[in-house]
PDB file of C-alpha atoms in Angstrom:
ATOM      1  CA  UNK A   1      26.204  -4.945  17.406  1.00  0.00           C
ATOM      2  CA  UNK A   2      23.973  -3.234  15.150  1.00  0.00           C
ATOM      3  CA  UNK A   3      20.462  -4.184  14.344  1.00  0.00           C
ATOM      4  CA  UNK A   4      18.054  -3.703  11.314  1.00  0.00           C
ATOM      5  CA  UNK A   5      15.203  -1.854  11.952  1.00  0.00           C
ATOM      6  CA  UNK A   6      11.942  -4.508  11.926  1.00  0.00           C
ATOM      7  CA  UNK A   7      10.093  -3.268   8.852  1.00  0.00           C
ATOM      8  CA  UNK A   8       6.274  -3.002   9.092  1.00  0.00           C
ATOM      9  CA  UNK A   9       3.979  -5.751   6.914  1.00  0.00           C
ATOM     10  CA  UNK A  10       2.307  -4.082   3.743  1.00  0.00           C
ATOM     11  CA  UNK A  11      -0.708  -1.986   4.411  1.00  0.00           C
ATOM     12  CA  UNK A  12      -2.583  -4.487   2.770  1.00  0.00           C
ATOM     13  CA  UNK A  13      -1.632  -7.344   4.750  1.00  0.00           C
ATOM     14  CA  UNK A  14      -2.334  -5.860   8.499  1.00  0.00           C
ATOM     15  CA  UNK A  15      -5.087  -7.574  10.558  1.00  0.00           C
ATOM     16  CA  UNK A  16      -6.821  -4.136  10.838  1.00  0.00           C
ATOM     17  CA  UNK A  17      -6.959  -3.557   6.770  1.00  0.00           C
ATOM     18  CA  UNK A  18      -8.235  -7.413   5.916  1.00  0.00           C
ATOM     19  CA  UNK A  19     -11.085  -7.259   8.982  1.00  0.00           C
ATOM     20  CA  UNK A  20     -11.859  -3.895   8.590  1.00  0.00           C
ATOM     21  CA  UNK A  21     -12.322  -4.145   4.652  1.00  0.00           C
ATOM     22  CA  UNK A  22     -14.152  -7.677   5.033  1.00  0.00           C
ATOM     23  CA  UNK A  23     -16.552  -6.264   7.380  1.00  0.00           C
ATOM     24  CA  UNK A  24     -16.868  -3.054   5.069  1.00  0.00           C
ATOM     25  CA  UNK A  25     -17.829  -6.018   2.206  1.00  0.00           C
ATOM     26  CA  UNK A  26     -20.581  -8.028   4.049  1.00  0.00           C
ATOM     27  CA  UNK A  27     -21.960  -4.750   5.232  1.00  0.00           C
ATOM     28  CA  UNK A  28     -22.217  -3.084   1.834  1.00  0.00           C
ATOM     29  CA  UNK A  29     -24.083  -6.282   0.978  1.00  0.00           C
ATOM     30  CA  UNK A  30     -26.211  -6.292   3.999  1.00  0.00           C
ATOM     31  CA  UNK A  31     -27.216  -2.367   3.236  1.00  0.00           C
ATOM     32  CA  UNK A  32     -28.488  -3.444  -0.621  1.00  0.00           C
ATOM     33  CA  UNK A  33     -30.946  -5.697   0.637  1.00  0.00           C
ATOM     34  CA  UNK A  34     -32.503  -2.908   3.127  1.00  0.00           C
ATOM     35  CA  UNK A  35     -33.398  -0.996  -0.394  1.00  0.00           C
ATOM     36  CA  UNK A  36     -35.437  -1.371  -3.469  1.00  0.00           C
ATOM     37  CA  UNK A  37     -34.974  -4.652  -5.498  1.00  0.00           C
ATOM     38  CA  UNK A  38     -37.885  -4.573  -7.590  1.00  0.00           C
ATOM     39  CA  UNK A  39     -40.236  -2.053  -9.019  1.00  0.00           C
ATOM     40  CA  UNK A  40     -43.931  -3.936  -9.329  1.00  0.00           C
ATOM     41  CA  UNK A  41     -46.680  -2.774 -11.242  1.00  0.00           C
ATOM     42  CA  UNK A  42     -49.651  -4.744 -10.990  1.00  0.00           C
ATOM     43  CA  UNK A  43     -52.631  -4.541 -13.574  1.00  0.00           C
ATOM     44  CA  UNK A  44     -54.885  -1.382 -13.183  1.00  0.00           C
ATOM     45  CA  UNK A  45     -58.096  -3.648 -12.273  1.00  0.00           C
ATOM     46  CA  UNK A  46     -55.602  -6.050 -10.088  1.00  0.00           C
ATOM     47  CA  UNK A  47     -55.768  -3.671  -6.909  1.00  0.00           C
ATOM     48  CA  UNK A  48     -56.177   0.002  -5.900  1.00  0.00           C
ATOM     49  CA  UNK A  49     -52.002   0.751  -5.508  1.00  0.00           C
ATOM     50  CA  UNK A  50     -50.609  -1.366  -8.095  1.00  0.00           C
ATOM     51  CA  UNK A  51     -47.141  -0.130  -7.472  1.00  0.00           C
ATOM     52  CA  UNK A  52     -45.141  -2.246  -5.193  1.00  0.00           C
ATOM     53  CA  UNK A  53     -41.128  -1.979  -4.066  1.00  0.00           C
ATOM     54  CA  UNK A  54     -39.811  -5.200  -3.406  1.00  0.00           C
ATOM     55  CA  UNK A  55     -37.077  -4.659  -0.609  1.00  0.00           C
ATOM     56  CA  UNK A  56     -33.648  -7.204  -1.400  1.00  0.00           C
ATOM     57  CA  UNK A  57     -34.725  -9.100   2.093  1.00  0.00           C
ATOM     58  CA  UNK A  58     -37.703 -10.372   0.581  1.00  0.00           C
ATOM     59  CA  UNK A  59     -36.866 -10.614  -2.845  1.00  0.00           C
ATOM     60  CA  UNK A  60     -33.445 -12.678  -1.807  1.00  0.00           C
ATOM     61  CA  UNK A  61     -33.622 -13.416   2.035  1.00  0.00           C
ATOM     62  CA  UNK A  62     -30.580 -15.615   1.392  1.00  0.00           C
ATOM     63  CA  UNK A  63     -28.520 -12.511   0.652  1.00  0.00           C
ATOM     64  CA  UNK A  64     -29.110 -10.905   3.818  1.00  0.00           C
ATOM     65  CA  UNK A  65     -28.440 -14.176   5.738  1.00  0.00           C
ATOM     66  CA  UNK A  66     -25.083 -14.459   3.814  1.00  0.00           C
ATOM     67  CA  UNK A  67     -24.105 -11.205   4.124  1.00  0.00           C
ATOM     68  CA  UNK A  68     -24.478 -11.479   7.853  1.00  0.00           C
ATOM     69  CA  UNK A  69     -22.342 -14.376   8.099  1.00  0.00           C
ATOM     70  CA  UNK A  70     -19.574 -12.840   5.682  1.00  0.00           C
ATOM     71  CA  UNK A  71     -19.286  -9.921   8.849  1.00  0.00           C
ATOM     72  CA  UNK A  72     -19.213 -12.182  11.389  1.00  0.00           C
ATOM     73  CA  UNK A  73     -16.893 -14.399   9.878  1.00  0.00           C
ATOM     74  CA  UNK A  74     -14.337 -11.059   9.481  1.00  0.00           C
ATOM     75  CA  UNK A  75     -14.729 -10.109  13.173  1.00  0.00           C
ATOM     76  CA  UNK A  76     -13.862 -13.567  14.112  1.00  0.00           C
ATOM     77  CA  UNK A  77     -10.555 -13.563  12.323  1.00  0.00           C
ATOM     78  CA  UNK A  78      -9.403 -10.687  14.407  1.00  0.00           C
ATOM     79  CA  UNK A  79      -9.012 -13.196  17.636  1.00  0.00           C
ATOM     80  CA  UNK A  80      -8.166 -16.156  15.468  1.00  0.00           C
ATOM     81  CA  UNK A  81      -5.775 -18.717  15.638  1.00  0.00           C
ATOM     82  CA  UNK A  82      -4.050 -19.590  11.908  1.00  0.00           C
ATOM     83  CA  UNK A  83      -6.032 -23.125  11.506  1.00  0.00           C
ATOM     84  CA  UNK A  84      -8.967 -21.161  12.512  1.00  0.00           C
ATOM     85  CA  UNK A  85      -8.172 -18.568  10.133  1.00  0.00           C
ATOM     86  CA  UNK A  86      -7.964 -20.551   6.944  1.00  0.00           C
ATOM     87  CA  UNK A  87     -11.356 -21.998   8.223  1.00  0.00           C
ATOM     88  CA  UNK A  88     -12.772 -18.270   8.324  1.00  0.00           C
ATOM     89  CA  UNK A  89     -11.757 -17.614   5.018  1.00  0.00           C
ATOM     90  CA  UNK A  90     -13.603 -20.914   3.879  1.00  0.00           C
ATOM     91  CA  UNK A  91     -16.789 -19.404   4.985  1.00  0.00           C
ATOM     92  CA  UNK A  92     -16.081 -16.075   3.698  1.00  0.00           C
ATOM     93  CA  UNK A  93     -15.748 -17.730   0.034  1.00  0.00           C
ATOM     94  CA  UNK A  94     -19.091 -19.432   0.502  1.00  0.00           C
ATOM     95  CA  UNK A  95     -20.677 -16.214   1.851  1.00  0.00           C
ATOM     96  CA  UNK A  96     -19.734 -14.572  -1.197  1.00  0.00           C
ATOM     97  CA  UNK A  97     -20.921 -17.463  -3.409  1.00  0.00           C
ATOM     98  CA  UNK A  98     -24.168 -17.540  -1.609  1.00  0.00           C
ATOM     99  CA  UNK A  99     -24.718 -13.608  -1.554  1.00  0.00           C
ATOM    100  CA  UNK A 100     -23.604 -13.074  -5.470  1.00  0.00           C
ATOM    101  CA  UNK A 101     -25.589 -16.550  -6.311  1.00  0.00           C
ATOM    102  CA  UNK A 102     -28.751 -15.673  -4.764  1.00  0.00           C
ATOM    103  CA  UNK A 103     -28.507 -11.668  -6.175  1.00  0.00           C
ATOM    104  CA  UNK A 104     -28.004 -13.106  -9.648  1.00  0.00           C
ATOM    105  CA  UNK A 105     -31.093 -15.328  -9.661  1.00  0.00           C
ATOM    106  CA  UNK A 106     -33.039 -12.575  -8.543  1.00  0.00           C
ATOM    107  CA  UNK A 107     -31.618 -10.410 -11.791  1.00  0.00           C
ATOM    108  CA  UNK A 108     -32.327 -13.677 -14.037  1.00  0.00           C
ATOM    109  CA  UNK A 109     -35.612 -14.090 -12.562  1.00  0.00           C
ATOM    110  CA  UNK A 110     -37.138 -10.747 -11.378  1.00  0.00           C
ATOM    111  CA  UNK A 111     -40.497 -12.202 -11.409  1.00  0.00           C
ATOM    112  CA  UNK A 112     -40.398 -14.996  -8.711  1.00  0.00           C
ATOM    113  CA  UNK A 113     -38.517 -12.747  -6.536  1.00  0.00           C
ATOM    114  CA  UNK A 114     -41.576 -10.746  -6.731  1.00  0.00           C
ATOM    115  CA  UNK A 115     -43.830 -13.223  -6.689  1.00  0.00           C
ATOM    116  CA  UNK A 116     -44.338 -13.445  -2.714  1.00  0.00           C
ATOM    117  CA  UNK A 117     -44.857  -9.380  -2.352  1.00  0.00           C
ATOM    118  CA  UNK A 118     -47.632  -9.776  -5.373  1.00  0.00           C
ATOM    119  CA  UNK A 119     -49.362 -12.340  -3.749  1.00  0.00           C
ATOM    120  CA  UNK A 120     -49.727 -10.492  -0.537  1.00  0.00           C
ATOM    121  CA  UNK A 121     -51.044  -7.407  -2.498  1.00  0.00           C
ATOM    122  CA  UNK A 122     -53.380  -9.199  -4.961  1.00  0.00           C
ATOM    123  CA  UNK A 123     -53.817 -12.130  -2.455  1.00  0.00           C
ATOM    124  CA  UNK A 124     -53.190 -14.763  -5.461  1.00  0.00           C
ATOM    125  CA  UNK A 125     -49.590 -16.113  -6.009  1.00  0.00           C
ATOM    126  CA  UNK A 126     -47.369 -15.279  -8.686  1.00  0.00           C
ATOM    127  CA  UNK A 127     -46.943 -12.514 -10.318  1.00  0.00           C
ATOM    128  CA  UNK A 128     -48.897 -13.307 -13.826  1.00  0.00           C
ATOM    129  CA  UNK A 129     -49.306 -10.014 -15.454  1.00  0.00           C
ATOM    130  CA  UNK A 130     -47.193  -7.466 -13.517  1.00  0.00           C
ATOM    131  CA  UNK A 131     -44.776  -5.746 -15.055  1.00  0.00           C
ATOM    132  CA  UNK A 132     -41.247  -6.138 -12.739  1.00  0.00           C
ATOM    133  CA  UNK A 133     -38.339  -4.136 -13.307  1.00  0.00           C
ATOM    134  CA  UNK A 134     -34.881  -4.610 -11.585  1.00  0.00           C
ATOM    135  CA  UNK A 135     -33.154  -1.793 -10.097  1.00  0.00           C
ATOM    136  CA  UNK A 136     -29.603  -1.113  -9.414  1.00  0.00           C
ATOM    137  CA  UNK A 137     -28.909  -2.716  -5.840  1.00  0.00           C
ATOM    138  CA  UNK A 138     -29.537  -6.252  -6.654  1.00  0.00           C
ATOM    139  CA  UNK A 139     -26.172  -5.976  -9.168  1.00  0.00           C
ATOM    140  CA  UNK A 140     -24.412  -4.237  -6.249  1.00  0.00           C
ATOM    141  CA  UNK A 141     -25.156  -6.864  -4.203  1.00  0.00           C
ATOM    142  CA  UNK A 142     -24.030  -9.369  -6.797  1.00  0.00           C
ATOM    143  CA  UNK A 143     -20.515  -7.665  -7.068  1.00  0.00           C
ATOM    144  CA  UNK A 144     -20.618  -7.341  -3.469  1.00  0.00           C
ATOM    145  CA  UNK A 145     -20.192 -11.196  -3.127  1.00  0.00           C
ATOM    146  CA  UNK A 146     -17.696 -11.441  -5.764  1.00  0.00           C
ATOM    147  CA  UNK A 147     -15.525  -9.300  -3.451  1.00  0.00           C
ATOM    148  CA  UNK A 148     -16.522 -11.226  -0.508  1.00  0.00           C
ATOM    149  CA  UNK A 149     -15.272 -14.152  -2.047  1.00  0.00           C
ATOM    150  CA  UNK A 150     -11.874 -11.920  -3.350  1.00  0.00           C
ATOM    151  CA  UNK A 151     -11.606 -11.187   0.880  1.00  0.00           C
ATOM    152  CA  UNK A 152     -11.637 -14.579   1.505  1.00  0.00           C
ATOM    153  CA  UNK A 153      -8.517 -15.258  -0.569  1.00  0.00           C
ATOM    154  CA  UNK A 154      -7.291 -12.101   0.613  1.00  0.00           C
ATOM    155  CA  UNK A 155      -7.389 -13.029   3.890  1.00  0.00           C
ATOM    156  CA  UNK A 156      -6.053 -16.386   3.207  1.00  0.00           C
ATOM    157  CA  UNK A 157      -3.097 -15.115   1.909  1.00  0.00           C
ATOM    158  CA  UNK A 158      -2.630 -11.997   4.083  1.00  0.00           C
ATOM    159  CA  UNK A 159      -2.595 -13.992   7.719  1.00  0.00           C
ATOM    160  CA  UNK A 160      -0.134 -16.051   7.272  1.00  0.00           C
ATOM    161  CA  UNK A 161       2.540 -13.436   8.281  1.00  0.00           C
ATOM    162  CA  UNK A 162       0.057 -12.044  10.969  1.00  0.00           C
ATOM    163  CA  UNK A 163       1.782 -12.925  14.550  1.00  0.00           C
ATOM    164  CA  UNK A 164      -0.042 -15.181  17.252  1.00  0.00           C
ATOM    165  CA  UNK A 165      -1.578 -12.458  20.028  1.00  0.00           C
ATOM    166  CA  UNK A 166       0.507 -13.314  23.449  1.00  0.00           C
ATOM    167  CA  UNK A 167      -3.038 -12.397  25.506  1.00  0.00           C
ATOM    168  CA  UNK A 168      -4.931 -15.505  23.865  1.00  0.00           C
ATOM    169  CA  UNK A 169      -1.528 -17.588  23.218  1.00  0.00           C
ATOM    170  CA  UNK A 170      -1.823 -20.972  24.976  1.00  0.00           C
ATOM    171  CA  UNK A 171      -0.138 -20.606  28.620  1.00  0.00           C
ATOM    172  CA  UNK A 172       2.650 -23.707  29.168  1.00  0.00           C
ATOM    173  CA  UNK A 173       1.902 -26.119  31.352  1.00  0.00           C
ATOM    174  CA  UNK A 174       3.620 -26.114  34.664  1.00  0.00           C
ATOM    175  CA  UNK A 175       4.712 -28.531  37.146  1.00  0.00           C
ATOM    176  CA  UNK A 176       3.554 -29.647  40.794  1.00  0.00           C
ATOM    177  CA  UNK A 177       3.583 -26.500  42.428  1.00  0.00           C
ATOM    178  CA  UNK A 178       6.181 -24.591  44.304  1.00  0.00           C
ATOM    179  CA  UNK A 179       6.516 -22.960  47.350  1.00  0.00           C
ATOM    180  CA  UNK A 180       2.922 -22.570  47.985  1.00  0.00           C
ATOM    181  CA  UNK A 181       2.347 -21.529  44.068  1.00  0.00           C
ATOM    182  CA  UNK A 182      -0.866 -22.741  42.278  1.00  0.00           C
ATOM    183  CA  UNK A 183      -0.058 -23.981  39.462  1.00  0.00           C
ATOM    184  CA  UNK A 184      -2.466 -22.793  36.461  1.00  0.00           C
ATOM    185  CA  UNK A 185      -4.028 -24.998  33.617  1.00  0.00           C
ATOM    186  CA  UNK A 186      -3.269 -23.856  29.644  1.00  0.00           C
ATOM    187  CA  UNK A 187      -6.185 -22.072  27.978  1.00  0.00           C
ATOM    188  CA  UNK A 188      -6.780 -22.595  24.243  1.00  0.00           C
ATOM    189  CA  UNK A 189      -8.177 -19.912  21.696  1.00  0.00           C
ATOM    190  CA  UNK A 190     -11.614 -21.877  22.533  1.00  0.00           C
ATOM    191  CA  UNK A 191     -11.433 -21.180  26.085  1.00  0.00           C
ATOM    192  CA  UNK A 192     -10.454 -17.789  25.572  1.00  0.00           C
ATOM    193  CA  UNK A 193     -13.540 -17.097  23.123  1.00  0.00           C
ATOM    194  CA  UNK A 194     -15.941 -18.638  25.482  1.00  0.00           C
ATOM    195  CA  UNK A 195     -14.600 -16.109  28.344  1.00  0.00           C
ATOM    196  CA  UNK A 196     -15.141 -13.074  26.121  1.00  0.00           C
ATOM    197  CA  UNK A 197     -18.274 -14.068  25.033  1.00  0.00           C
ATOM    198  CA  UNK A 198     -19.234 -14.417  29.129  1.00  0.00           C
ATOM    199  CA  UNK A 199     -17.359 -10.593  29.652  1.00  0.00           C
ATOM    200  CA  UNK A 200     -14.739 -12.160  31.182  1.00  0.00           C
ATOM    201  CA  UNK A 201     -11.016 -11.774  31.129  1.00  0.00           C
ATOM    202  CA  UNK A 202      -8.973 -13.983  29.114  1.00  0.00           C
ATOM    203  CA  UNK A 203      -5.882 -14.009  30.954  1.00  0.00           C
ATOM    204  CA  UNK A 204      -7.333 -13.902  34.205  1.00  0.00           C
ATOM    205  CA  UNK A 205      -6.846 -17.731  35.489  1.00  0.00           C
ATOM    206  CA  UNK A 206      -8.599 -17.498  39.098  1.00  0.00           C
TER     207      UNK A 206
END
């Protein structure tokens, strides 16, 4: 009896594509916040340097804390179970909410995300009188959430064909034992994550 040949899922569906592109997402947004939101220039008679750069993790701190969350959130689906999964991509859509949100208030507002870094170079709060100009990353950053929130669907929609992993499968309960044979107690994706997270082996009952 002949059989068909099992075809492979679409690139774009594999585990490996969806977590590794996820990741790729909440890093890119990560990296914009380590650069240059906001060029200050503070009145001539204001202070000696009047030119300030406003970094994205001060001029939107929620942005890095969201973006941080959006990679953790695609690592975890790699060992997740399918309720867990749809719960994952949950997250990742407010991630991506939260990161493109808080990018976009900074590009409405330039001027209160600048407003802490003035007042620690003039020693006054606000920004009254400087002139604040927006660079490029806080828009990348904004478009990086919008494809955050994109992976969450993606991943959604892509895990529903991915298969159960045997190692962290649930192990069947077993009967009184036999012949001397310990009998060993099932271990849910929970247990399994807490003996990772100790270095320990999974499938390793004793």
């Amino acid at each position: 009896m002949s059989t068909k040949p099992v075809q492979a899922a679409p690139r774009w569906r594999r585990k490996s594509t969806v977590v590794f592109g996820t990741v790729l997402l909440g890093a890119a947004a990560f990296g914009t916040t380590t650069r240059t939101w906001l060029d200050v220039v503070l009145p001539q008679a204001a202070v000696n340097t009047p030119d300030i750069a406003v970094a994205g993790s001060e001029a939107a701190t929620a942005v890095t804390a969201f973006a941080v969350v959006a990679v953790a959130a695609a690592l975890a689906a790699s060992i997740a179970g399918k309720v867990a999964r749809w719960i994952i991509a949950a997250v990742l859509l407010v991630a991506g909410i939260g990161v493109a949100y808080a990018s976009w208030a900074v590009i409405q507002d330039p001027a209160q995300g600048a407003a802490g870094a003035v007042g620690k170079a003039i020693g006054v709060g606000g920004s009254a009188g400087a002139e604040v100009t927006v660079t490029a990353m806080p828009y990348l950053a904004a478009a990086a959430g919008v494809l955050i929130v994109l992976a969450g669907v993606w991943l959604a929609a892509a895990s529903r064909s991915w298969p159960v992993s045997r190692r962290y499968a649930a192990q069947p309960a077993t009967g009184a034992a036999v012949k001397g044979e310990s009998t060993e107690p099932p271990i849910d994706e929970i247990d399994s994550w807490d003996r990772l997270t100790k270095g320990e082996d999974p499938t390793n009952y004793r």
